XYZ file of C-alpha atoms in Angstrom:
151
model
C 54.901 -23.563 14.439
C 55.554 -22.526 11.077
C 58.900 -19.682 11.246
C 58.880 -18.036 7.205
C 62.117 -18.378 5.260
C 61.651 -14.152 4.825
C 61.972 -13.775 9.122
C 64.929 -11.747 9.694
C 66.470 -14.580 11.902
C 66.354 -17.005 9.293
C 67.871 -14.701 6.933
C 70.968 -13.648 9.708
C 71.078 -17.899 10.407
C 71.726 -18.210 6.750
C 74.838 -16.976 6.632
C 76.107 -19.116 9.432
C 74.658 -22.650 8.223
C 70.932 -22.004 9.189
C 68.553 -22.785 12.371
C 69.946 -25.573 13.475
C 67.692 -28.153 15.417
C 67.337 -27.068 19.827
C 68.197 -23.463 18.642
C 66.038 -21.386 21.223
C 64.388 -18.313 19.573
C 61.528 -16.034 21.395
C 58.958 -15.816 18.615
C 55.360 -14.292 18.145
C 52.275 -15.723 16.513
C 50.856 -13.746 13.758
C 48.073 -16.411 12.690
C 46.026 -19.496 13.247
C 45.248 -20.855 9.766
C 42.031 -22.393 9.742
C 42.712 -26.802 8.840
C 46.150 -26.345 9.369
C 47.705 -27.525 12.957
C 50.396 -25.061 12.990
C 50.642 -21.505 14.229
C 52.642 -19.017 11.897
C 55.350 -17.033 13.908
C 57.837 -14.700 13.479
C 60.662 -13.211 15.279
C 59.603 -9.743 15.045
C 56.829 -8.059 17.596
C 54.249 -6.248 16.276
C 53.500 -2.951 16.633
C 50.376 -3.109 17.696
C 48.049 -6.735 18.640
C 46.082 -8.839 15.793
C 42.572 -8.603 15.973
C 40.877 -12.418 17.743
C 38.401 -13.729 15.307
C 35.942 -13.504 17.783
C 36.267 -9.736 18.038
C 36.235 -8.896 14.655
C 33.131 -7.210 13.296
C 31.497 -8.591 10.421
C 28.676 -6.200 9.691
C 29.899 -5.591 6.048
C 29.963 -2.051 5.955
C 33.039 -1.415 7.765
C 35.747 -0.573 6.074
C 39.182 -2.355 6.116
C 42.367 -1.778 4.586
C 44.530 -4.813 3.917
C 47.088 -6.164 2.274
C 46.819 -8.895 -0.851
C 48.640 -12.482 0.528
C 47.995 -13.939 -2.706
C 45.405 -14.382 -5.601
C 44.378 -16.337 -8.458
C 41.257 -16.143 -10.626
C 40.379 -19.864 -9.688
C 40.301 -19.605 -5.785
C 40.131 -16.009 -5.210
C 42.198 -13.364 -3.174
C 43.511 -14.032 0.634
C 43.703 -10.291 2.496
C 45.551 -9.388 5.595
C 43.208 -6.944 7.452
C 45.118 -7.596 11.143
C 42.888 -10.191 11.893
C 44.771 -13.619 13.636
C 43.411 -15.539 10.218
C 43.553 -14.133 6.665
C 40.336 -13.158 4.847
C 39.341 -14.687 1.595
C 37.545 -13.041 -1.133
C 35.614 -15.132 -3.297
C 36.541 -15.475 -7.224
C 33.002 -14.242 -8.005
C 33.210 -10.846 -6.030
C 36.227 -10.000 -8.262
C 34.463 -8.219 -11.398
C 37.611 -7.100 -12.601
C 41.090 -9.110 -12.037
C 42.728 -6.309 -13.879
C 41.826 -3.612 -11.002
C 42.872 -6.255 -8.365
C 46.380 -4.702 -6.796
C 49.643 -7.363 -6.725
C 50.373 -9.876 -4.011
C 51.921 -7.096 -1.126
C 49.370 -4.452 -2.524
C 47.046 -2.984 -0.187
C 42.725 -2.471 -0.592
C 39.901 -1.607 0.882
C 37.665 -4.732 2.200
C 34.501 -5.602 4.129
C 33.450 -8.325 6.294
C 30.498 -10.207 5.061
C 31.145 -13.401 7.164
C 32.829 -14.911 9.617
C 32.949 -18.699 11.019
C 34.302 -18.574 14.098
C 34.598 -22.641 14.992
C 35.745 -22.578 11.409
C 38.193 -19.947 11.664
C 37.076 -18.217 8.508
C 36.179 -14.923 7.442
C 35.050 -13.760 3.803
C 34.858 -10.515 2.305
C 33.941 -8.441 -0.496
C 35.510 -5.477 -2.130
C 32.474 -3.242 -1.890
C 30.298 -2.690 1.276
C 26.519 -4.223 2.227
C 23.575 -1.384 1.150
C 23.002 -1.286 4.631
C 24.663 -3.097 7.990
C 24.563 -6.749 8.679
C 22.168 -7.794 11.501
C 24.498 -9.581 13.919
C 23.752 -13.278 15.249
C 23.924 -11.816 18.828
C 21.089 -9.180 17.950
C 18.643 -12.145 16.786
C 15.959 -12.516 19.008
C 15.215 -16.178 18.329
C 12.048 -15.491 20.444
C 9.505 -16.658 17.210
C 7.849 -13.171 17.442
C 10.304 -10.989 16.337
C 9.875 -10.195 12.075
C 13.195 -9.868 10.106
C 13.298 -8.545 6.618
C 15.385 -10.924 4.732
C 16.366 -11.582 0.588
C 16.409 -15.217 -0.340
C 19.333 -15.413 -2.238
């Protein structure tokens, strides 16, 4: 598990020498990077659960308000919206880097995609013109027409 430098008990542990190794803590996990083994914790309880991957909506016209983890014009912007893995927005949804708010600065997202055996979830900062047909609502029955744009 991966326990920030910023966590409150690391701070307090600081002053007397740091976590030392078989020092027992009751932590909470706050995310499940996707490629990465380890589970980001933190002494602190929320306030209220994470969202599971699996439950998260991505119809694209819901709106979420998150907070900016970081950004940079060559990978994009990874948001906080509550979900149990962060949500990246790709550098070519970013018209303007100027209007983007600081790492800590809240927006207004939407869920385009999500992988869930990926653990990944993109967004944009604008919504779909209309709601995302969901991959449980296909009817894969080869009768069933679906508008579609190639893109």
């Amino acid at each position: 598990a991966f326990l920030s430098s910023e966590d409150p008990a690391v701070i307090a542990a600081e002053r007397d020498g740091g976590l030392r190794p078989g020092t027992e803590l009751t932590v909470y996990a706050t995310s499940r990077p996707s490629g990465v083994s380890a589970v980001s914790v933190t002494t602190r309880r929320a306030e209220a659960p994470r969202t599971r991957l699996q439950d998260l909506l991505a119809d694209g016209v819901t709106p979420h308000v998150g907070t900016v983890l970081s950004r940079h014009p060559a990978t994009g912007m990874f948001v906080d919206i509550g979900c149990e893995v962060s949500c990246r927005m790709m550098p070519s949804d970013i018209a303007d880097w100027s209007a983007v708010p600081p790492d800590g600065g809240r927006l207004t997202v939407y869920v385009w995609n999500k992988q869930v055996f990926l653990g990944k979830v993109f967004v944009r900062p604008y919504p779909r013109a209309s709601r995302a047909l969901l991959f449980e609502e296909v009817q894969a029955d080869g009768m069933t027409p679906y508008e579609g744009t190639v893109m």
